mmCIF file of C-alpha atoms in Angstrom:
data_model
loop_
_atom_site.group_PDB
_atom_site.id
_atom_site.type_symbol
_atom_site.label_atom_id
_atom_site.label_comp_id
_atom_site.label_asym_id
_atom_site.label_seq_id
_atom_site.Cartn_x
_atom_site.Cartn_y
_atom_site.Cartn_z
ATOM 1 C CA UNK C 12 13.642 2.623 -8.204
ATOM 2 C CA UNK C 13 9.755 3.034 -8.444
ATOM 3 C CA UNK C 14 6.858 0.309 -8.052
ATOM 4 C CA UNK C 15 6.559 0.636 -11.999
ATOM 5 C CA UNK C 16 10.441 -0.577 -12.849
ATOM 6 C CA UNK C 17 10.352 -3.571 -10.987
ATOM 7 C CA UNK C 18 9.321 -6.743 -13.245
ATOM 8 C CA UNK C 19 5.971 -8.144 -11.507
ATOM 9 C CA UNK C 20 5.641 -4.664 -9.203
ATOM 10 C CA UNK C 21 3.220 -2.395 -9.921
ATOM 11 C CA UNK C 22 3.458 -0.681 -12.696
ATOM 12 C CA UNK C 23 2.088 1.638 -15.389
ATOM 13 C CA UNK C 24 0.352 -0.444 -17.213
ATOM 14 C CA UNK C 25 -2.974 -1.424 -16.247
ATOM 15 C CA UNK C 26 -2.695 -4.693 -13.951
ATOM 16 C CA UNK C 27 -5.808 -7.296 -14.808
ATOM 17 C CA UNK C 28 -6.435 -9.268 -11.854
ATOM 18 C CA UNK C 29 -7.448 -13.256 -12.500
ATOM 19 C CA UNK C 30 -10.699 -13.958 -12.375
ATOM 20 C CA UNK C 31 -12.420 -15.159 -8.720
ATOM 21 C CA UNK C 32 -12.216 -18.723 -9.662
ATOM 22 C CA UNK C 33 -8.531 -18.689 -10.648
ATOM 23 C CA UNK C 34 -7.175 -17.415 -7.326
ATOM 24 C CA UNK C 35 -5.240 -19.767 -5.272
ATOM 25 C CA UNK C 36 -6.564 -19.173 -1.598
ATOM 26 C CA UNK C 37 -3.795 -20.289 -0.561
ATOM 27 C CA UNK C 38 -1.946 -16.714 -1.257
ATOM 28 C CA UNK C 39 -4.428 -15.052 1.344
ATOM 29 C CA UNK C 40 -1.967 -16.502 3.894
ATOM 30 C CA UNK C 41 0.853 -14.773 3.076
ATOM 31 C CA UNK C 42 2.514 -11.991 5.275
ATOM 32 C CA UNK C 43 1.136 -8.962 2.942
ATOM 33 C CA UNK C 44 -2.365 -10.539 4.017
ATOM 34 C CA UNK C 45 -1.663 -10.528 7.444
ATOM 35 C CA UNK C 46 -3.473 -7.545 8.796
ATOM 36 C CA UNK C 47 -6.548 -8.599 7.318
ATOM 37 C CA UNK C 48 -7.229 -12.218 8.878
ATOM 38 C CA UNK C 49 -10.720 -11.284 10.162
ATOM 39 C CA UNK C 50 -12.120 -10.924 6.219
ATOM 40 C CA UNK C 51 -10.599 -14.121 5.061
ATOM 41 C CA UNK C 52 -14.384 -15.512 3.949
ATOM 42 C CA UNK C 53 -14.789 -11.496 1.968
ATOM 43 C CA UNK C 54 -11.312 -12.800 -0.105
ATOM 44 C CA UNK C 55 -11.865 -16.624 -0.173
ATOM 45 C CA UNK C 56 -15.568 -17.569 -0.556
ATOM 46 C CA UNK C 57 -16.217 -18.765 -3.975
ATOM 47 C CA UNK C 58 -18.987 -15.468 -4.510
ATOM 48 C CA UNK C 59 -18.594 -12.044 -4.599
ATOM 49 C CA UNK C 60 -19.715 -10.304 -1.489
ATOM 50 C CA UNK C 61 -22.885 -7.880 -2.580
ATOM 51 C CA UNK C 62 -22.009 -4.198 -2.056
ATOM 52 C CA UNK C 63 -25.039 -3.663 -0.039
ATOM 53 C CA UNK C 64 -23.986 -7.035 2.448
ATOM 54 C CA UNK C 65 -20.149 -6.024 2.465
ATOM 55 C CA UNK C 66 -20.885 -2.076 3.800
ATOM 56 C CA UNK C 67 -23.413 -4.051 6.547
ATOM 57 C CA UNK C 68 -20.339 -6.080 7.520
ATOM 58 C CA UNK C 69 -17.347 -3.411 7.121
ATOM 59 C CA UNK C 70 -19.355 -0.547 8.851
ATOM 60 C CA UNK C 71 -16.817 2.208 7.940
ATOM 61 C CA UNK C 72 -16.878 4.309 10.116
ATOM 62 C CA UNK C 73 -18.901 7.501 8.408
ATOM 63 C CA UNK C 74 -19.025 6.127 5.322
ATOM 64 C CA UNK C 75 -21.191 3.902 2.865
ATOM 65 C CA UNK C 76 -19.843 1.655 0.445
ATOM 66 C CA UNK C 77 -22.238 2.489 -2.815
ATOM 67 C CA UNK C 78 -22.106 0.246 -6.062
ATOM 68 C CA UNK C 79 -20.721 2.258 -9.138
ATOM 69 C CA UNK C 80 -23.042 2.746 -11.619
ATOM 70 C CA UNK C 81 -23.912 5.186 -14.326
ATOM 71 C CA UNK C 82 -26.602 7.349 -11.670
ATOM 72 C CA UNK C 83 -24.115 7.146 -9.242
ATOM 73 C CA UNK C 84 -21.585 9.253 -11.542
ATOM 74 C CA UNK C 85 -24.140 11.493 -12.432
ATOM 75 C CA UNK C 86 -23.344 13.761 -9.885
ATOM 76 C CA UNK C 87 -20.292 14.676 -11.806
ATOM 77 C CA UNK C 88 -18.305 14.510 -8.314
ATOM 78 C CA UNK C 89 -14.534 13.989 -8.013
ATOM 79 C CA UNK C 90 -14.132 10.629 -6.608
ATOM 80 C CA UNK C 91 -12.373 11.547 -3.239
ATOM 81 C CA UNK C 92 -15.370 14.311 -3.109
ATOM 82 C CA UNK C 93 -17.837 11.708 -3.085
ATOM 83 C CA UNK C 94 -15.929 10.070 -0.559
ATOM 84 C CA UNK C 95 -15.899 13.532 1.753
ATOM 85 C CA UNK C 96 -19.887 13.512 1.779
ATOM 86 C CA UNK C 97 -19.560 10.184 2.829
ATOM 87 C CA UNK C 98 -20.048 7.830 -0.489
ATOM 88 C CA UNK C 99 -17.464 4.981 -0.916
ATOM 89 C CA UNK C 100 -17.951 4.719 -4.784
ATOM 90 C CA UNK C 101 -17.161 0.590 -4.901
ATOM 91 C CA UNK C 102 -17.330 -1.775 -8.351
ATOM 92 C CA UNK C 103 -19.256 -5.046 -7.755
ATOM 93 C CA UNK C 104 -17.293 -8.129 -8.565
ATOM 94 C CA UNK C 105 -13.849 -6.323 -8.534
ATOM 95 C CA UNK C 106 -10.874 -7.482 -6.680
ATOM 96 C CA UNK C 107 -8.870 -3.464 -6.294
ATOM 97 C CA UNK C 108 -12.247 -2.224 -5.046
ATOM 98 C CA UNK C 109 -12.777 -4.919 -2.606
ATOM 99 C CA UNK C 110 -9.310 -4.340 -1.361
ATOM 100 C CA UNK C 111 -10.143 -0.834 -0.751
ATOM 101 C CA UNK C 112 -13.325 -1.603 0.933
ATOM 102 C CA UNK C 113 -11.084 -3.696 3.124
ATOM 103 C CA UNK C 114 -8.324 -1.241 3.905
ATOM 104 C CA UNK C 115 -11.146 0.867 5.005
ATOM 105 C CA UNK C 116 -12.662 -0.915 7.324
ATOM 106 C CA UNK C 117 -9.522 -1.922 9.149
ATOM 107 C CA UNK C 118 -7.057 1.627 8.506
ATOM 108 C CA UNK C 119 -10.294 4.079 8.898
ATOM 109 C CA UNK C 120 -7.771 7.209 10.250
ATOM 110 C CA UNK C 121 -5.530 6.619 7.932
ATOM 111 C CA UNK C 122 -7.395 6.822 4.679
ATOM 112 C CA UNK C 123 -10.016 9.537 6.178
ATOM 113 C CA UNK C 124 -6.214 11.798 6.399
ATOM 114 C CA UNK C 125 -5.109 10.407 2.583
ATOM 115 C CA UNK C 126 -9.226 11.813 1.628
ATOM 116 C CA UNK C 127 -8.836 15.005 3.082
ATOM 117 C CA UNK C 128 -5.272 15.623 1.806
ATOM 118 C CA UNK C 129 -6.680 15.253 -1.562
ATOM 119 C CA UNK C 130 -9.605 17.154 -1.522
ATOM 120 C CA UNK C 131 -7.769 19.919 0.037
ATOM 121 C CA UNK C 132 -5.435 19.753 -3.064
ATOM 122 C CA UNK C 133 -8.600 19.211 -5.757
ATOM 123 C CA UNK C 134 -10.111 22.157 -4.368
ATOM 124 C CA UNK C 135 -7.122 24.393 -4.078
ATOM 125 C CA UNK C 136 -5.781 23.327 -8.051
ATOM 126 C CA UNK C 137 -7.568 23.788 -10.768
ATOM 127 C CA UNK C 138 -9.556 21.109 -12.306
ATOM 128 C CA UNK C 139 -7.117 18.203 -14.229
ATOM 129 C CA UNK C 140 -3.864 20.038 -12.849
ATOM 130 C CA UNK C 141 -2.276 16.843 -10.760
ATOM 131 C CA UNK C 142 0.081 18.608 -8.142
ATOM 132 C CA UNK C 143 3.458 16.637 -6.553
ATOM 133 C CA UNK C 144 1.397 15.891 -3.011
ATOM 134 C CA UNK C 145 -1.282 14.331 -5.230
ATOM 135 C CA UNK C 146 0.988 11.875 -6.670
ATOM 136 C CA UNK C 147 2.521 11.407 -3.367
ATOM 137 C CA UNK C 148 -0.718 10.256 -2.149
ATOM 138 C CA UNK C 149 -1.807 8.358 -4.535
ATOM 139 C CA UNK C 150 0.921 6.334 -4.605
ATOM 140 C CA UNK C 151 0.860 5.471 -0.855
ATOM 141 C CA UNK C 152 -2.881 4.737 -1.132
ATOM 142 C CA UNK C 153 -2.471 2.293 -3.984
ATOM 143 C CA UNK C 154 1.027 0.616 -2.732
ATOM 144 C CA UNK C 155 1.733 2.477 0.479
ATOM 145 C CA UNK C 156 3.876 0.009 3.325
ATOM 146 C CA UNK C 157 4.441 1.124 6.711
ATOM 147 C CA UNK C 158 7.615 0.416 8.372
ATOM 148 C CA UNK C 159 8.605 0.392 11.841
ATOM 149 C CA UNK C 160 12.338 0.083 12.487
ATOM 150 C CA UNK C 161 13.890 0.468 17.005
ATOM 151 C CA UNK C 162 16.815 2.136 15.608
ATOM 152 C CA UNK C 163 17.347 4.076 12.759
ATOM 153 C CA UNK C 164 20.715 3.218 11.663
ATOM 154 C CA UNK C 165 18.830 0.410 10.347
ATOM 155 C CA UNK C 166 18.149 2.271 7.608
ATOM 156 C CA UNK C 167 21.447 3.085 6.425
ATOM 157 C CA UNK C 168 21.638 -0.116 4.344
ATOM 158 C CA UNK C 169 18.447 0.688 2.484
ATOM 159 C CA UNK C 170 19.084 4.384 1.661
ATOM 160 C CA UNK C 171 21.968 2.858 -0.255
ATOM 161 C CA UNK C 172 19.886 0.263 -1.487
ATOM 162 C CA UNK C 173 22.031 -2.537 -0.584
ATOM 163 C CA UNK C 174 19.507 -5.198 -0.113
ATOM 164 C CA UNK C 175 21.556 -8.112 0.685
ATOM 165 C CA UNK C 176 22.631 -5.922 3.590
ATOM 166 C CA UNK C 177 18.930 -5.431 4.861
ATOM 167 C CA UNK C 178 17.552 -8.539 3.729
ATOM 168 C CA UNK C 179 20.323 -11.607 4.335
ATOM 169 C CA UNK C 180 22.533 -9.684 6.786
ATOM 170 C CA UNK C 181 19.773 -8.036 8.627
ATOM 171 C CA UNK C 182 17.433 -11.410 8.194
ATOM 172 C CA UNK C 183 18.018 -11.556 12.343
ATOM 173 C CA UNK C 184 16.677 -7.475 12.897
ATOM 174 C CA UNK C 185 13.597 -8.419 10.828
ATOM 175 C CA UNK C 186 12.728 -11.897 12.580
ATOM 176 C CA UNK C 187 13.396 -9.763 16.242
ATOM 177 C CA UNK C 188 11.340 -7.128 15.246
ATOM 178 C CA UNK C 189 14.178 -4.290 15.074
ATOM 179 C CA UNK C 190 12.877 -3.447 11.610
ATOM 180 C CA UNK C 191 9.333 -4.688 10.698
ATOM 181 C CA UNK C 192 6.071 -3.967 8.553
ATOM 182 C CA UNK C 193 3.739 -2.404 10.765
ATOM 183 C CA UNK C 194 0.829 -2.054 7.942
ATOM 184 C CA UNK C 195 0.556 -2.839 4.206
ATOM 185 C CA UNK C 196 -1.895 -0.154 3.516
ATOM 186 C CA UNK C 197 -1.772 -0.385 -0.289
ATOM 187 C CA UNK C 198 -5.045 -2.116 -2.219
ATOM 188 C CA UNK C 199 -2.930 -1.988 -5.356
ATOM 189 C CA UNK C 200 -0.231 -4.245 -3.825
ATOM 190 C CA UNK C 201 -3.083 -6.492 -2.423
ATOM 191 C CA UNK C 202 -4.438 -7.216 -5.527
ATOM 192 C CA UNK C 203 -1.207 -7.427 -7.333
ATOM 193 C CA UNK C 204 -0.388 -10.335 -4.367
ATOM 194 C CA UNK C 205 -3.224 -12.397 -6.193
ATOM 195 C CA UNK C 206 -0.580 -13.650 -8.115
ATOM 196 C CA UNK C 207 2.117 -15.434 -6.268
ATOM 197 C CA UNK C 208 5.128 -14.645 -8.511
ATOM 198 C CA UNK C 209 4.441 -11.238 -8.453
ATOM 199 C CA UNK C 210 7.599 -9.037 -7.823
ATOM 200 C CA UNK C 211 5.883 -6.330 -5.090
ATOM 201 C CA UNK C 212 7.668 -3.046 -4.176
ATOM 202 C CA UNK C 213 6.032 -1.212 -1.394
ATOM 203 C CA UNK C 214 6.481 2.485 -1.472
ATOM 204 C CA UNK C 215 7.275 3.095 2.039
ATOM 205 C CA UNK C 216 6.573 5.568 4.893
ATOM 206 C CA UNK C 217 9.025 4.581 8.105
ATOM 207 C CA UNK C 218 8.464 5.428 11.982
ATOM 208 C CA UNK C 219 11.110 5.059 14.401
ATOM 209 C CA UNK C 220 9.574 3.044 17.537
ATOM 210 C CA UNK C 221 8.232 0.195 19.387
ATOM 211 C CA UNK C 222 4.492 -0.320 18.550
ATOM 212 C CA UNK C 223 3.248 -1.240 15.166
ATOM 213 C CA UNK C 224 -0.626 0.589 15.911
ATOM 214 C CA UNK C 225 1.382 3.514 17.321
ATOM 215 C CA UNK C 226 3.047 3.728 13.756
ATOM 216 C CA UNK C 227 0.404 3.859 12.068
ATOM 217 C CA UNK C 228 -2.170 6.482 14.007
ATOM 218 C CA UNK C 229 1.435 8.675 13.829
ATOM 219 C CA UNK C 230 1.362 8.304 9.806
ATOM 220 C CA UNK C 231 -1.762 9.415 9.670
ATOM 221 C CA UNK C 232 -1.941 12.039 12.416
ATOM 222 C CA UNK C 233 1.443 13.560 9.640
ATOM 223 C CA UNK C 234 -0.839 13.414 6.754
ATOM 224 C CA UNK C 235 -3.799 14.694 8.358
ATOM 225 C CA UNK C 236 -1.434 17.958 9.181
ATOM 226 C CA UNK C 237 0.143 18.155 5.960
ATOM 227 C CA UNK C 238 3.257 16.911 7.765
ATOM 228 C CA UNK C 239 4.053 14.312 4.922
ATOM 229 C CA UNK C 240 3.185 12.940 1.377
ATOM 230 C CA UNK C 241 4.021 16.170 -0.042
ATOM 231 C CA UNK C 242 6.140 14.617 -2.990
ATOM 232 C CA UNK C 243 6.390 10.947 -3.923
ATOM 233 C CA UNK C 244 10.192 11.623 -3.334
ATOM 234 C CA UNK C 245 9.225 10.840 0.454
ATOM 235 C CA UNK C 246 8.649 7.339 -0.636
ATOM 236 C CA UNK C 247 11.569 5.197 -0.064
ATOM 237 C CA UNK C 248 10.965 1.366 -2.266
ATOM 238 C CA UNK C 249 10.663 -1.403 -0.987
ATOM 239 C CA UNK C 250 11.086 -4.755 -2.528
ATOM 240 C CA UNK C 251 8.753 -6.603 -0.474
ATOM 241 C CA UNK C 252 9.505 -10.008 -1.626
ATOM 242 C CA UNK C 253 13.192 -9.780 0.006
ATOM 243 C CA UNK C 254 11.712 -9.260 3.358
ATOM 244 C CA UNK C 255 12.608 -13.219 5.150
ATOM 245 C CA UNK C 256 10.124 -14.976 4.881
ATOM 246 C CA UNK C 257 7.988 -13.362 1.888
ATOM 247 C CA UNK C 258 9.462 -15.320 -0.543
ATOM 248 C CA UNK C 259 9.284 -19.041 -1.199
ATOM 249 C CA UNK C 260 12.845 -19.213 -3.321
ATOM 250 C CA UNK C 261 15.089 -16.527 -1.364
ATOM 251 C CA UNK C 262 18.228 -17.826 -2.251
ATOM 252 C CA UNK C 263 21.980 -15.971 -2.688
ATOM 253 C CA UNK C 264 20.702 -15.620 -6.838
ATOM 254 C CA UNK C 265 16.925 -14.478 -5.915
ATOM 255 C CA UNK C 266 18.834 -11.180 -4.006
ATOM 256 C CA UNK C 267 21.315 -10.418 -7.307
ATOM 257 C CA UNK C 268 18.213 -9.983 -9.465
ATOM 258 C CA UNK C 269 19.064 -6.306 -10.023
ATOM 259 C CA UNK C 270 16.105 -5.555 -12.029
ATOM 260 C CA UNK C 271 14.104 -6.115 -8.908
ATOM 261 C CA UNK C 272 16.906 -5.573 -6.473
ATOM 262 C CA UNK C 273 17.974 -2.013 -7.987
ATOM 263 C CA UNK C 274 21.020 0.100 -6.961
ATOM 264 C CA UNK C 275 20.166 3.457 -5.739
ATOM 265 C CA UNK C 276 20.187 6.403 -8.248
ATOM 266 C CA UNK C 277 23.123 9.335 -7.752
ATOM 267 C CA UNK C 278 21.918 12.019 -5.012
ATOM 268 C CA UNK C 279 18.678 10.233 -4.278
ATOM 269 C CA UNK C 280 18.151 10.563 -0.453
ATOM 270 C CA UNK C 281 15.423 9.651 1.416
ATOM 271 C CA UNK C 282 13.494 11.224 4.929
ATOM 272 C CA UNK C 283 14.563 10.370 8.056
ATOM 273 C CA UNK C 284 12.361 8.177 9.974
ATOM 274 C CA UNK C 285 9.451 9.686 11.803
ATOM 275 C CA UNK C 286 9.755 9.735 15.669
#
């Protein structure tokens, strides 16, 4: 199962996010939005932040958030090069981009490692070749979940992808915090959220611990090495909307929707958790 099977997930085709005035606010509240509480005005004023203001208020660390424009491009610059010398090409008035501006500002390490990774990979390939760890992290920059789980046998129920087993069995493990989302890192997802009946599946990266920031400066210490992201085959899915709670209408039918809910493919296996 990938982000672009699921009905409502992200998918191939291009997603076109409602306009500012059509967004309920109230969807800033749910759990995907959780991480990002302190830029609640950025999502739910009525105007579009100015580039200039919203780089005076994010103050990434090392970087500028620039307006795309036409001189801006002129420098015929990969976009994650542009990034590397410290310009955060950003579209005014766009919902993905502010998204990304936001996961900036509040998982710095973590896309600084996903920048380098790719530039490494740009520079190494020659130019339009897209290699497997590309992919890999592009995909966990656009939809990329982190997951924390205490034990890992946890995880035997979703590398067989039976959901009602994680989800409705396991409701108790993700309540207690035995299994939990430690970061939605993914601007794609974010935007995607915009619309409430959206089906989301987070392509997932999962840590074996206690601490939720401890997850997430250990994901990004891995890609930073060149310890993960290698393939998108280190992904494992996600639907996010069975986690409890991320759904408003989570009843026995909601989990038997199998083209959301999908049954693992033959001799797919997934990493074991990171320690």
């Amino acid at each position: 199962m990938t982000g672009a099977a699921a009905p409502g997930a992200v998918g191939r085709r291009r997603f076109i996010a409602p306009a500012r005035a059509g967004v309920d606010r109230a969807c800033f509240a749910h759990p995907l939005f959780a991480a990002f509480g302190a830029y609640q005005d950025l999502m739910g004023a009525a105007a579009w932040p100015e580039i200039g203001a919203l780089d005076q208020r994010l103050r990434v660390p090392g970087k500028q958030l620039v307006e795309q424009n036409d001189a801006l491009l002129a420098d015929g610059l990969h976009y994650e090069q542009r990034i590397a010398r410290g310009q955060i090409a950003t579209r005014a008035r766009n919902w993905h981009d502010l998204f990304n501006a936001l996961v900036w500002a509040r998982y710095p390490a973590l896309k600084a490692a996903l920048n380098a990774r790719q530039c490494q990979d740009i520079e190494r390939n020659p130019p339009g070749q897209r290699t497997r760890a590309q992919a890999a992290l592009t995909q966990f920059d656009e939809t990329g979940v982190i997951v924390r789980v205490r034990d890992a046998s946890l995880l035997q129920a979703w590398d067989r992808h039976d959901w009602h087993a994680l989800f409705v069995e396991g409701a108790m493990q993700w309540r207690g915090g035995d299994i939990a989302v430690s970061a939605v890192f993914g601007h794609a997802l974010m935007e995607q959220a915009l619309l409430p009946t959206r089906l989301l599946v987070g392509k997932c990266l999962v840590v074996q611990g206690d601490d939720d920031a401890q997850a997430v400066d250990q994901v990004a210490q891995a890609i930073a090495r060149g310890d993960g992201l290698n393939d998108p085959l280190e992904l494992r899915p996600l639907p996010l909307m069975g986690i409890p709670g991320w759904h408003v209408d989570q009843d026995e039918a909601f989990y038997q929707q199998v083209e959301y809910f999908r049954p693992a493919r033959a001799g797919r296996e997934y990493p074991a958790p990171a320690r």
